[in-house]
């Protein structure tokens, strides 16, 4: 992985007071004013996988060669959340947004944009629906409708340079809390803000902190939950990679509030860049005296350690995570006692999600009043969603609570890709459910989504069109659940397996009358008989999809049809005799030689050999359109096809 | 197994509470997997019953008890990748390598694995080869990667200066 080489400046002095922090900030801002232009290259994981490192190196080399270092700075920044168009480059201060930049484009950007002030048209974002091109990041619909509070630094701040963070009010909230507020005052502020945990369950953060604070103990711990095992969600990864300082600042404030002296960040080891940036952020903060012993002379001690998870989804559950940190197998235990009362090594422990911690400094800095005005009456603030699936604009979106799903999918996501009609949106990953078209005006919030049979969860939003099969998606999530179940509760261990088996059979055309009822019965048992959220919520994808799309289940079971043409055992490819021009294209392209025919001889598919890969349909010229894909029992093929 | 290497790792963890998982991670980094003798030595070192060490080593997905290939091909099975054809990629890889998911080729060149979610959802489907993410993967490109000289292809992809 193209890891950036981080600069480790020599620190001659520590930040030993609030004044020292402010002094440093002013000095840094003054020093920064001399550079006029700046190229900001995104260095999140996604952009790196699309080649961002070589783009950044090209900028640095060529600017050096042209002796323009004095005038043009090159900065590595965190993820913009618009990963599909990566590598992304922003030219500041104007905010010109370029996409799909390669190192070959670098000379042109330098000569045209940076030196002449002209935009390079072909690198601009083009709205796929309207073909309109946008110059500035702020005008692009994907960004325009978002409200970025937690993600405010992403795409602006160098995630590997603490000074860059300090410039934008970094650690100001912590310093104010530490030197100007009591721990109880901090807790009260968080309570007043209405912040609820962003890890899924939505528990009020202030109350959790208060419980830990009020439980008598010799030691307390802060744990940041960065396990993010939810398939289809990547907001925590992005925040840890792009703005690690906000996460640790949130933990520091929590540490002060509950009088803990040790923080632990538990990160999935499959996020190497996040681990790297977080370790670096901790090292730099320690260097500056913001972490360590007697911080700012107040007598407050706080250290943060990173623990790499070893790849278990269930370790995202807080009690399992604690067991894992203690070196055991990560199996959840019944609650209560809650971790805030009895957590790591038996001590009161605050476990919060990455996004929750990253929100905390914003609240302390701007006040609970400011925060509680954002969102709706029940749900305060913003939530980051990872918008994926069949929409045009995929990526991370942060919206105010109460924004409707329709606004997210159509205004921000740009609508459905490829012109097929919308079918459903899946929220909350394996513990969530499918929401149909008629509920698209639902405002997002913990309760509203729960009423619709889904959950907010960690914030995955998977958009499905008519080409996605609802039963297949339910099968997918149950497969996930049965794989990830830790196995200690029999309803979860056996139930998820049985549900998966039934769903698998249905998608293979082996469904039987009564299957739907058995699925619902098992769901009920799972909800009642599981220790942790994994077992309790794993039936949600099935129950909600039966609730809204029962007809599709019935078609699979009784008619052996998959209308989305996604369940392979239920579909067949077929060549229409009267349309086939015997051009041999599909015959040559078929990877398994399943096509019979010759020049001048109309082709035919040998169904016994066909693996249903769809290659023939892709290569058949549109003017012939001789290949079709149909669903239903194979006996019907003849009459339907002709 | 090189006992000297193992002892060096263990020394670092002397007296640290709850370090079993970190030790296993370090040992796997060093040896590529967790050799059985190593597990017994770790149990001795921590004064734990071997069954407990074995139980932890088999609970987590990142621990492997047998030797793996030089190249690890992990096909992302996250939700976004799933709807973008990740299952087909797995089938293609199994066919090309002639092994099932979770297995290693007899020449120890490749191991094929499925991984929960790489977090590259906006660039689905994604495949992780060793420690590099390849995004928007197609069966054709995967075939090219797995039948070509992987070291060469990787060197071309990220020119290092
Ligand atoms: C199976 C399971 C997996 C979970 N995974 C995560 C996770 O990856 N990240 C997370 O923050 N919370 C996860 N949670 C929720 C945590 O148990 C806990 O509620 C959360 O970390 C508390 O933080 P919050 O109050 O800031 O949301 C999971 C819960 C369950 C039942
Ligand atoms: S519900 Fe499932 S995952 Fe949770 S503790 Fe029980 S068996 Fe384990």
mmCIF file of C-alpha atoms in Angstrom, chain B:
data_model
loop_
_atom_site.group_PDB
_atom_site.id
_atom_site.type_symbol
_atom_site.label_atom_id
_atom_site.label_comp_id
_atom_site.label_asym_id
_atom_site.label_seq_id
_atom_site.Cartn_x
_atom_site.Cartn_y
_atom_site.Cartn_z
ATOM 1 C CA UNK B 1 9.916 -23.348 12.900
ATOM 2 C CA UNK B 2 12.508 -20.896 14.059
ATOM 3 C CA UNK B 3 12.344 -20.901 17.863
ATOM 4 C CA UNK B 4 14.696 -18.024 18.128
ATOM 5 C CA UNK B 5 12.361 -15.759 16.163
ATOM 6 C CA UNK B 6 9.419 -16.806 18.307
ATOM 7 C CA UNK B 7 11.235 -16.121 21.544
ATOM 8 C CA UNK B 8 12.185 -12.678 20.354
ATOM 9 C CA UNK B 9 8.518 -11.866 19.768
ATOM 10 C CA UNK B 10 7.447 -13.270 23.106
ATOM 11 C CA UNK B 11 10.037 -11.265 25.019
ATOM 12 C CA UNK B 12 8.424 -8.016 23.886
ATOM 13 C CA UNK B 13 5.174 -9.010 25.531
ATOM 14 C CA UNK B 14 6.663 -10.082 28.839
ATOM 15 C CA UNK B 15 4.192 -9.386 31.622
ATOM 16 C CA UNK B 16 1.568 -7.589 29.539
ATOM 17 C CA UNK B 17 -2.003 -8.404 30.444
ATOM 18 C CA UNK B 18 -4.345 -9.671 27.728
ATOM 19 C CA UNK B 19 -1.660 -9.829 25.079
ATOM 20 C CA UNK B 20 -2.615 -13.185 23.552
ATOM 21 C CA UNK B 21 -4.207 -11.725 20.427
ATOM 22 C CA UNK B 22 -1.396 -9.258 19.832
ATOM 23 C CA UNK B 23 1.119 -12.089 20.199
ATOM 24 C CA UNK B 24 -0.755 -14.232 17.698
ATOM 25 C CA UNK B 25 -0.865 -11.303 15.278
ATOM 26 C CA UNK B 26 2.880 -10.739 15.580
ATOM 27 C CA UNK B 27 3.651 -14.433 15.190
ATOM 28 C CA UNK B 28 1.486 -14.652 12.108
ATOM 29 C CA UNK B 29 3.175 -11.579 10.649
ATOM 30 C CA UNK B 30 6.527 -13.289 11.110
ATOM 31 C CA UNK B 31 5.672 -16.796 9.936
ATOM 32 C CA UNK B 32 2.762 -16.172 7.594
ATOM 33 C CA UNK B 33 0.553 -18.462 9.676
ATOM 34 C CA UNK B 34 0.372 -19.912 13.168
ATOM 35 C CA UNK B 35 2.439 -23.108 13.355
ATOM 36 C CA UNK B 36 1.157 -25.607 15.899
ATOM 37 C CA UNK B 37 4.402 -25.659 17.894
ATOM 38 C CA UNK B 38 4.177 -21.899 18.194
ATOM 39 C CA UNK B 39 0.722 -22.165 19.751
ATOM 40 C CA UNK B 40 2.024 -24.567 22.402
ATOM 41 C CA UNK B 41 4.969 -22.317 23.179
ATOM 42 C CA UNK B 42 2.680 -19.303 23.489
ATOM 43 C CA UNK B 43 0.449 -21.232 25.884
ATOM 44 C CA UNK B 44 3.502 -22.086 28.005
ATOM 45 C CA UNK B 45 4.698 -18.512 27.934
ATOM 46 C CA UNK B 46 1.351 -17.097 29.099
ATOM 47 C CA UNK B 47 0.667 -20.030 31.466
ATOM 48 C CA UNK B 48 -2.622 -20.666 29.697
ATOM 49 C CA UNK B 49 -4.065 -24.062 28.814
ATOM 50 C CA UNK B 50 -3.251 -24.825 25.144
ATOM 51 C CA UNK B 51 -6.976 -25.270 24.533
ATOM 52 C CA UNK B 52 -7.581 -21.606 25.309
ATOM 53 C CA UNK B 53 -4.887 -20.448 22.897
ATOM 54 C CA UNK B 54 -6.266 -22.774 20.270
ATOM 55 C CA UNK B 55 -9.788 -21.521 20.885
ATOM 56 C CA UNK B 56 -8.766 -17.898 20.342
ATOM 57 C CA UNK B 57 -6.677 -18.776 17.290
ATOM 58 C CA UNK B 58 -9.641 -20.480 15.651
ATOM 59 C CA UNK B 59 -12.228 -17.856 16.645
ATOM 60 C CA UNK B 60 -10.825 -14.999 14.593
ATOM 61 C CA UNK B 61 -10.847 -14.981 10.831
ATOM 62 C CA UNK B 62 -7.423 -13.465 10.480
ATOM 63 C CA UNK B 63 -5.627 -16.385 12.017
ATOM 64 C CA UNK B 64 -4.508 -19.275 9.861
ATOM 65 C CA UNK B 65 -3.296 -22.585 11.147
ATOM 66 C CA UNK B 66 -1.690 -23.806 7.965
ATOM 67 C CA UNK B 67 0.816 -22.396 5.539
ATOM 68 C CA UNK B 68 -0.607 -19.955 3.009
ATOM 69 C CA UNK B 69 0.357 -18.978 -0.501
ATOM 70 C CA UNK B 70 2.864 -16.316 -1.514
ATOM 71 C CA UNK B 71 0.010 -14.219 -2.817
ATOM 72 C CA UNK B 72 -3.262 -13.812 -0.977
ATOM 73 C CA UNK B 73 -6.248 -13.112 -3.197
ATOM 74 C CA UNK B 74 -9.142 -11.829 -1.095
ATOM 75 C CA UNK B 75 -12.382 -11.199 -2.901
ATOM 76 C CA UNK B 76 -14.580 -8.673 -1.139
ATOM 77 C CA UNK B 77 -18.030 -9.996 -0.356
ATOM 78 C CA UNK B 78 -19.409 -6.778 1.082
ATOM 79 C CA UNK B 79 -22.928 -5.728 0.182
ATOM 80 C CA UNK B 80 -21.993 -3.277 -2.541
ATOM 81 C CA UNK B 81 -19.588 -5.762 -4.103
ATOM 82 C CA UNK B 82 -22.202 -8.484 -3.844
ATOM 83 C CA UNK B 83 -24.707 -6.569 -5.948
ATOM 84 C CA UNK B 84 -21.955 -5.729 -8.418
ATOM 85 C CA UNK B 85 -21.034 -9.344 -9.129
ATOM 86 C CA UNK B 86 -18.567 -10.375 -6.406
ATOM 87 C CA UNK B 87 -19.911 -13.920 -6.385
ATOM 88 C CA UNK B 88 -19.012 -14.321 -10.041
ATOM 89 C CA UNK B 89 -15.501 -13.111 -9.289
ATOM 90 C CA UNK B 90 -15.141 -15.766 -6.618
ATOM 91 C CA UNK B 91 -16.309 -18.428 -9.053
ATOM 92 C CA UNK B 92 -13.889 -17.206 -11.728
ATOM 93 C CA UNK B 93 -10.979 -17.191 -9.281
ATOM 94 C CA UNK B 94 -11.817 -20.701 -8.065
ATOM 95 C CA UNK B 95 -11.903 -21.936 -11.617
ATOM 96 C CA UNK B 96 -8.644 -20.308 -12.692
ATOM 97 C CA UNK B 97 -6.696 -21.338 -9.612
ATOM 98 C CA UNK B 98 -8.309 -24.750 -9.440
ATOM 99 C CA UNK B 99 -8.968 -24.451 -5.702
ATOM 100 C CA UNK B 100 -11.919 -23.711 -3.485
ATOM 101 C CA UNK B 101 -12.270 -20.561 -1.444
ATOM 102 C CA UNK B 102 -10.168 -20.856 1.696
ATOM 103 C CA UNK B 103 -7.616 -23.127 0.044
ATOM 104 C CA UNK B 104 -4.067 -22.693 -1.162
ATOM 105 C CA UNK B 105 -2.666 -23.910 -4.473
ATOM 106 C CA UNK B 106 -0.384 -26.972 -4.102
ATOM 107 C CA UNK B 107 2.630 -24.927 -5.211
ATOM 108 C CA UNK B 108 1.890 -22.403 -2.410
ATOM 109 C CA UNK B 109 1.702 -19.618 -4.930
ATOM 110 C CA UNK B 110 -1.847 -18.433 -4.226
ATOM 111 C CA UNK B 111 -4.400 -18.564 -1.437
ATOM 112 C CA UNK B 112 -7.974 -17.643 -2.232
ATOM 113 C CA UNK B 113 -10.127 -16.041 0.433
ATOM 114 C CA UNK B 114 -13.338 -14.120 0.874
ATOM 115 C CA UNK B 115 -13.293 -11.014 2.990
ATOM 116 C CA UNK B 116 -16.200 -9.304 4.741
ATOM 117 C CA UNK B 117 -15.954 -5.754 3.485
ATOM 118 C CA UNK B 118 -12.895 -3.821 2.441
ATOM 119 C CA UNK B 119 -14.682 -0.516 2.680
ATOM 120 C CA UNK B 120 -14.114 0.203 -1.013
ATOM 121 C CA UNK B 121 -17.852 0.144 -1.573
ATOM 122 C CA UNK B 122 -17.976 3.098 -3.934
ATOM 123 C CA UNK B 123 -15.551 1.299 -6.222
ATOM 124 C CA UNK B 124 -17.204 -2.103 -6.117
ATOM 125 C CA UNK B 125 -16.422 -4.851 -6.793
ATOM 126 C CA UNK B 126 -13.069 -4.843 -5.040
ATOM 127 C CA UNK B 127 -10.347 -7.449 -4.747
ATOM 128 C CA UNK B 128 -7.470 -7.308 -2.323
ATOM 129 C CA UNK B 129 -4.285 -8.854 -3.652
ATOM 130 C CA UNK B 130 -1.725 -9.020 -0.860
ATOM 131 C CA UNK B 131 -2.070 -5.533 0.522
ATOM 132 C CA UNK B 132 -3.284 -3.689 -2.510
ATOM 133 C CA UNK B 133 -6.904 -3.015 -3.371
ATOM 134 C CA UNK B 134 -7.944 -3.449 -7.001
ATOM 135 C CA UNK B 135 -11.236 -1.725 -7.593
ATOM 136 C CA UNK B 136 -14.014 -2.084 -10.176
ATOM 137 C CA UNK B 137 -12.789 -5.589 -10.916
ATOM 138 C CA UNK B 138 -14.117 -7.558 -13.872
ATOM 139 C CA UNK B 139 -13.793 -11.303 -14.529
ATOM 140 C CA UNK B 140 -11.514 -10.531 -17.487
ATOM 141 C CA UNK B 141 -9.130 -8.403 -15.472
ATOM 142 C CA UNK B 142 -9.075 -10.895 -12.643
ATOM 143 C CA UNK B 143 -8.178 -13.609 -15.096
ATOM 144 C CA UNK B 144 -5.380 -11.468 -16.445
ATOM 145 C CA UNK B 145 -4.047 -10.846 -12.947
ATOM 146 C CA UNK B 146 -4.215 -14.469 -11.886
ATOM 147 C CA UNK B 147 -2.752 -15.986 -15.017
ATOM 148 C CA UNK B 148 -0.093 -13.353 -15.612
ATOM 149 C CA UNK B 149 3.041 -12.680 -13.664
ATOM 150 C CA UNK B 150 1.579 -11.013 -10.607
ATOM 151 C CA UNK B 151 4.843 -9.527 -9.395
ATOM 152 C CA UNK B 152 5.369 -7.800 -12.714
ATOM 153 C CA UNK B 153 1.807 -6.514 -12.948
ATOM 154 C CA UNK B 154 1.993 -5.130 -9.432
ATOM 155 C CA UNK B 155 5.295 -3.418 -10.137
ATOM 156 C CA UNK B 156 3.737 -1.688 -13.137
ATOM 157 C CA UNK B 157 0.685 -0.577 -11.224
ATOM 158 C CA UNK B 158 2.454 1.458 -8.602
ATOM 159 C CA UNK B 159 5.691 2.870 -9.855
ATOM 160 C CA UNK B 160 7.850 3.671 -6.864
ATOM 161 C CA UNK B 161 10.318 6.480 -7.084
#
